[in-house]
Short mmCIF file of C-alpha atoms in Angstrom, two decimals:
data_model
loop_
_atom_site.label_atom_id
_atom_site.label_comp_id
_atom_site.label_asym_id
_atom_site.label_seq_id
_atom_site.Cartn_x
_atom_site.Cartn_y
_atom_site.Cartn_z
CA MET A 1 16.44 -25.26 42.10
CA LEU A 2 20.02 -25.72 43.29
CA LYS A 3 20.72 -27.00 46.77
CA ILE A 4 23.76 -24.79 47.27
CA ARG A 5 23.19 -21.80 49.51
CA TYR A 6 23.92 -19.08 46.94
CA PRO A 7 23.31 -20.40 43.41
CA VAL A 8 24.23 -17.04 41.85
CA VAL A 9 27.57 -15.26 42.20
CA ALA A 10 27.88 -11.74 40.82
CA SER A 11 31.34 -10.21 40.79
CA ASP A 12 32.70 -6.82 39.85
CA PHE A 13 35.75 -7.00 37.59
CA ASP A 14 38.31 -4.23 38.16
CA GLY A 15 39.63 -4.15 41.71
CA THR A 16 37.64 -7.25 42.60
CA LEU A 17 38.11 -10.19 40.22
CA LEU A 18 41.08 -8.66 38.39
CA ARG A 19 44.39 -8.40 40.24
CA SER A 20 46.55 -5.29 40.24
CA ASP A 21 48.90 -6.91 37.71
CA ASP A 22 45.97 -7.19 35.24
CA THR A 23 45.62 -10.96 35.63
CA ILE A 24 43.27 -13.50 37.23
CA SER A 25 44.94 -16.43 38.98
CA GLN A 26 44.50 -20.03 37.88
CA TYR A 27 43.23 -20.76 41.38
CA THR A 28 40.39 -18.25 40.99
CA GLN A 29 39.56 -19.65 37.55
CA ASP A 30 39.41 -23.18 38.98
CA VAL A 31 37.12 -22.14 41.84
CA ILE A 32 34.75 -20.39 39.43
CA LYS A 33 34.68 -23.48 37.22
CA GLU A 34 33.92 -25.70 40.21
CA PHE A 35 31.04 -23.43 41.21
CA ILE A 36 29.65 -23.52 37.67
CA SER A 37 30.04 -27.32 37.54
CA LEU A 38 27.64 -27.52 40.48
CA GLY A 39 25.06 -25.67 38.41
CA GLY A 40 25.88 -22.20 39.72
CA LEU A 41 25.43 -19.05 37.66
CA PHE A 42 28.48 -16.77 37.63
CA LEU A 43 27.88 -13.20 36.47
CA VAL A 44 30.39 -10.45 35.82
CA ALA A 45 28.90 -7.05 36.66
CA THR A 46 31.09 -4.15 35.59
CA GLY A 47 31.11 -0.49 34.71
CA ARG A 48 33.15 -1.29 31.61
CA MET A 49 31.65 -1.19 28.14
CA HIS A 50 30.50 -4.57 26.84
CA CYS A 51 33.37 -5.13 24.39
CA ALA A 52 35.93 -4.19 27.05
CA ILE A 53 34.75 -6.95 29.38
CA VAL A 54 33.94 -9.68 26.85
CA ASN A 55 37.54 -9.55 25.64
CA ARG A 56 38.67 -10.38 29.20
CA LEU A 57 36.33 -13.28 30.01
CA GLU A 58 38.90 -15.76 28.75
CA ASP A 59 41.17 -14.57 31.57
CA ALA A 60 38.52 -15.72 34.05
CA GLY A 61 38.10 -19.10 32.36
CA LEU A 62 34.72 -18.05 30.99
CA GLY A 63 35.62 -17.57 27.35
CA ASP A 64 33.72 -20.62 26.11
CA LEU A 65 30.48 -19.82 27.95
CA ASP A 66 27.70 -17.84 26.29
CA THR A 67 26.74 -16.09 29.49
CA PRO A 68 24.91 -12.84 30.34
CA VAL A 69 27.37 -10.00 30.88
CA ILE A 70 26.34 -6.94 32.89
CA SER A 71 28.13 -3.87 31.56
CA TYR A 72 27.90 -0.09 31.90
CA GLN A 73 26.88 -0.54 35.54
CA GLY A 74 23.79 -2.46 34.50
CA ALA A 75 22.74 -0.23 31.62
CA LEU A 76 23.29 -3.12 29.21
CA VAL A 77 22.99 -6.88 29.63
CA LYS A 78 24.18 -8.83 26.62
CA THR A 79 25.31 -12.42 26.07
CA SER A 80 29.03 -12.89 25.64
CA ILE A 81 29.14 -15.00 22.47
CA SER A 82 25.78 -14.76 20.69
CA ASP A 83 25.57 -10.98 21.35
CA LYS A 84 21.90 -11.21 22.29
CA ILE A 85 20.70 -8.08 24.08
CA LEU A 86 18.74 -9.14 27.16
CA PHE A 87 18.19 -5.71 28.71
CA ASP A 88 18.92 -2.22 27.43
CA ASN A 89 18.61 0.64 29.92
CA SER A 90 20.03 3.57 27.97
CA LEU A 91 20.04 7.26 28.89
CA ASP A 92 17.24 9.57 27.76
CA LEU A 93 18.30 12.36 25.43
CA ASP A 94 17.06 15.11 27.74
CA VAL A 95 19.28 13.76 30.53
CA ILE A 96 22.25 13.50 28.17
CA THR A 97 21.73 17.10 27.08
CA ASP A 98 21.52 18.48 30.60
CA VAL A 99 24.41 16.46 32.02
CA ILE A 100 26.79 17.36 29.18
CA SER A 101 25.75 21.02 29.44
CA GLU A 102 26.36 20.99 33.20
CA ALA A 103 29.74 19.32 32.76
CA ARG A 104 30.76 21.96 30.23
CA ALA A 105 29.63 24.75 32.54
CA ARG A 106 31.87 23.29 35.25
CA ASP A 107 34.79 22.78 32.85
CA ILE A 108 34.69 19.00 33.24
CA TYR A 109 35.99 16.69 30.54
CA ILE A 110 33.17 14.31 29.52
CA HIS A 111 32.74 11.56 26.94
CA GLY A 112 29.99 9.19 25.92
CA TYR A 113 29.43 5.57 24.97
CA LEU A 114 27.18 4.93 21.99
CA ASP A 115 26.57 1.42 20.66
CA ASP A 116 29.67 0.11 22.48
CA ILE A 117 31.98 2.74 21.00
CA LEU A 118 33.70 5.44 23.07
CA TYR A 119 33.31 8.95 21.65
CA VAL A 120 35.34 11.95 22.80
CA GLU A 121 35.52 15.59 21.73
CA LYS A 122 39.29 15.77 22.01
CA GLU A 123 42.08 13.51 23.13
CA MET A 124 43.40 14.31 26.59
CA PRO A 125 46.29 12.66 28.48
CA TRP A 126 43.74 10.76 30.57
CA THR A 127 42.02 9.48 27.43
CA ARG A 128 44.99 7.51 26.19
CA ALA A 129 45.73 6.01 29.62
CA TYR A 130 42.07 5.03 30.00
CA VAL A 131 41.68 3.28 26.64
CA ASP A 132 45.06 1.56 26.93
CA PHE A 133 44.02 0.10 30.28
CA LEU A 134 40.70 -1.16 28.86
CA ARG A 135 42.35 -2.37 25.63
CA ILE A 136 39.86 -0.45 23.51
CA ASP A 137 39.98 2.42 21.03
CA PHE A 138 37.99 5.64 20.74
CA GLU A 139 36.63 7.96 18.07
CA LEU A 140 36.93 11.74 17.98
CA VAL A 141 33.83 13.84 17.29
CA GLY A 142 33.60 17.59 16.87
CA ASP A 143 30.80 18.26 19.33
CA LEU A 144 29.81 15.39 21.61
CA LEU A 145 26.32 16.66 22.41
CA GLU A 146 25.51 17.42 18.79
CA PHE A 147 26.88 14.03 17.70
CA LEU A 148 24.91 12.05 20.31
CA THR A 149 21.74 14.02 19.63
CA GLN A 150 21.84 13.28 15.91
CA LYS A 151 22.53 9.60 16.46
CA ILE A 152 19.89 9.05 19.14
CA LYS A 153 17.15 10.97 17.34
CA ASP A 154 17.19 8.50 14.45
CA GLY A 155 15.94 5.84 16.88
CA LYS A 156 18.64 3.33 16.02
CA HIS A 157 21.31 4.18 18.59
CA SER A 158 21.63 4.07 22.38
CA CYS A 159 23.90 5.91 24.80
CA HIS A 160 24.52 3.73 27.84
CA LYS A 161 26.87 5.90 29.87
CA LEU A 162 28.42 9.33 30.21
CA LEU A 163 31.76 9.50 31.96
CA MET A 164 33.53 12.49 33.45
CA MET A 165 37.26 12.48 34.19
CA LEU A 166 38.37 14.47 37.22
CA GLU A 167 41.29 15.08 39.52
CA ALA A 168 41.01 12.81 42.55
CA ASP A 169 40.60 15.72 44.96
CA GLN A 170 37.59 17.00 42.97
CA LEU A 171 35.63 13.77 42.69
CA GLU A 172 33.63 13.85 45.92
CA SER A 173 32.55 17.49 45.58
CA GLN A 174 31.64 17.14 41.90
CA MET A 175 29.70 13.94 42.53
CA ARG A 176 27.79 15.67 45.31
CA HIS A 177 26.97 18.57 42.98
CA PHE A 178 25.56 16.29 40.26
CA LEU A 179 23.64 14.26 42.83
CA ASP A 180 22.11 17.44 44.23
CA LYS A 181 21.21 18.73 40.77
CA PHE A 182 19.95 15.51 39.19
CA GLY A 183 18.87 13.64 42.30
CA GLY A 184 19.96 10.16 41.24
CA GLY A 185 22.02 7.72 43.21
CA ILE A 186 23.02 7.46 46.83
CA ASP A 187 24.71 9.75 49.30
CA TYR A 188 27.35 7.18 50.24
CA ASN A 189 28.32 9.10 53.37
CA ASP A 190 24.68 9.09 54.50
CA PRO A 191 22.60 6.51 52.55
CA SER A 192 19.39 7.67 54.23
CA HIS A 193 19.81 11.21 52.85
CA LYS A 194 17.25 12.31 50.24
CA PHE A 195 18.33 14.75 47.55
CA LYS A 196 16.17 17.77 46.82
CA SER A 197 15.90 17.33 43.06
CA PRO A 198 13.66 14.64 41.53
CA PRO A 199 15.85 11.72 40.38
CA ARG A 200 16.74 11.80 36.69
CA ALA A 201 19.90 9.67 36.45
CA ILE A 202 22.31 7.68 38.59
CA PHE A 203 25.72 9.12 39.42
CA ASN A 204 28.48 7.12 41.06
CA THR A 205 32.13 6.20 40.70
CA SER A 206 34.35 3.21 40.07
CA SER A 207 37.70 4.91 40.69
CA GLU A 208 39.15 8.07 42.17
CA HIS A 209 39.14 9.85 38.79
CA LEU A 210 35.85 8.75 37.19
CA LEU A 211 32.34 10.11 37.72
CA GLU A 212 29.79 8.05 35.82
CA CYS A 213 26.22 8.75 34.77
CA VAL A 214 23.75 6.02 33.80
CA SER A 215 19.99 5.65 33.48
CA LEU A 216 17.76 5.48 36.54
CA ASN A 217 16.76 2.04 35.27
CA ALA A 218 20.38 0.87 35.38
CA GLY A 219 22.48 -0.20 38.36
CA LYS A 220 24.28 -3.48 38.88
CA ASP A 221 21.72 -4.67 41.43
CA LYS A 222 18.80 -4.01 39.08
CA ALA A 223 20.53 -5.78 36.20
CA ILE A 224 21.31 -8.81 38.36
CA GLU A 225 17.68 -8.92 39.43
CA GLN A 226 16.53 -8.80 35.80
CA VAL A 227 18.83 -11.64 34.77
CA ILE A 228 18.02 -14.03 37.62
CA LYS A 229 14.27 -13.45 37.75
CA SER A 230 13.67 -15.62 34.69
CA LYS A 231 15.66 -18.40 36.35
CA GLY A 232 13.51 -18.39 39.45
CA TYR A 233 15.98 -16.66 41.74
CA THR A 234 15.78 -13.53 43.87
CA MET A 235 18.48 -11.29 45.32
CA LYS A 236 18.46 -13.51 48.42
CA ASP A 237 20.03 -16.22 46.25
CA VAL A 238 22.94 -13.99 45.23
CA LEU A 239 26.46 -13.69 46.59
CA ALA A 240 27.75 -10.36 45.26
CA VAL A 241 31.38 -9.22 45.52
CA GLY A 242 32.66 -5.70 44.92
CA ASP A 243 35.10 -2.97 45.87
CA SER A 244 33.89 0.41 44.59
CA LEU A 245 30.91 2.69 45.15
CA ASN A 246 29.25 1.47 41.96
CA ASP A 247 29.10 -1.93 43.71
CA PHE A 248 27.40 -0.46 46.78
CA THR A 249 23.80 -1.34 45.90
CA MET A 250 24.47 -4.90 44.72
CA VAL A 251 26.53 -5.65 47.83
CA ARG A 252 23.86 -4.12 50.05
CA ARG A 253 20.93 -5.94 48.39
CA ALA A 254 22.48 -9.38 47.86
CA GLY A 255 21.64 -12.27 50.14
CA MET A 256 25.35 -12.35 50.87
CA GLY A 257 27.07 -9.06 50.14
CA VAL A 258 30.85 -9.37 50.13
CA ALA A 259 33.52 -6.67 50.04
CA VAL A 260 37.11 -7.40 49.10
CA GLN A 261 39.70 -6.24 51.64
CA ASN A 262 40.76 -3.39 49.35
CA ALA A 263 37.19 -2.07 49.01
CA ASP A 264 36.07 1.46 49.72
CA PRO A 265 35.25 1.63 53.46
CA ARG A 266 31.68 2.67 52.60
CA VAL A 267 31.16 -0.57 50.67
CA LYS A 268 32.47 -2.52 53.64
CA THR A 269 29.82 -0.94 55.87
CA VAL A 270 27.01 -2.64 53.90
CA ALA A 271 28.80 -5.97 53.34
CA LYS A 272 27.95 -9.03 55.41
CA HIS A 273 31.37 -10.57 54.80
CA ILE A 274 34.86 -9.21 54.15
CA THR A 275 37.05 -11.44 52.00
CA THR A 276 40.71 -11.12 51.07
CA SER A 277 41.88 -8.49 48.58
CA ASN A 278 41.65 -8.71 44.81
CA ASP A 279 45.38 -9.50 44.77
CA ASN A 280 44.78 -12.43 47.12
CA ASP A 281 41.92 -14.16 45.27
CA GLY A 282 39.15 -12.49 47.24
CA VAL A 283 36.34 -13.67 44.97
CA ALA A 284 37.53 -17.27 45.00
CA ARG A 285 38.04 -17.26 48.77
CA ALA A 286 34.48 -16.00 49.26
CA ILE A 287 33.04 -18.67 46.96
CA GLU A 288 34.98 -21.39 48.74
CA THR A 289 34.14 -20.21 52.25
CA LEU A 290 30.49 -19.29 51.74
CA ILE A 291 29.37 -21.74 49.04
CA LEU A 292 31.66 -24.66 48.20
CA ASN A 293 32.52 -25.56 51.78
CA GLU A 294 28.81 -25.68 52.58
CA ALA A 295 27.65 -27.51 49.45
#
């Protein structure tokens, strides 16, 4: 067992590790490497699809490490080089059916991720901006629900996330509606609140335009816990850094929950430490202050 205080660091990517100019500083890369050289385990935990984060690990100085990568908000944990699936927490077909049907009834644009490919019914202006940012492509399908149903029923395919694109001023009300109807996730304005419906899926957000749906068995905190358990660690051994509401649970449950300065105020309320912003090497500053300076 390591002697350093927090032998595991779990970091969100967008808005946390990644700067606004789409880069990661050499300083941050060097700090991460120093932490790893001490025997530390550095995990990236993101809402991105697996291929969209693996192609960015080189930017963090992690390109040569075959390390567990937590993607789709914890719905999939897969090694970065050997492509070994460690945990697969995909959505059940009945949940997929009901969520897509509800989104259609509310005139919400929705798409799905199947086997690390993004599928959409039609290309919208938001679609192109989204895939260009992630440096991925997408495939058009005639009817998303019919397509996913056929693929999943053969037992060979998994849907890890459904994603709805919304205007920023609609996000909070639509998220509340889906939480009320499907009962999964947290009322971030009142974490003690219990929803009326039995929980069927988790709903949260990573940006002002995206409402995401993943399995009840997913969640960044749960995925971190799965990865570190086999190594003899618990959540008390974790320093977790995030900025968005999909980081809320891992920041709250970690031994040292850290919010970057640019984080959603609700994430800051559950953090034990506030570091500098993503544009000012917040992850590296937290590692230096809370781990390396005490090693």
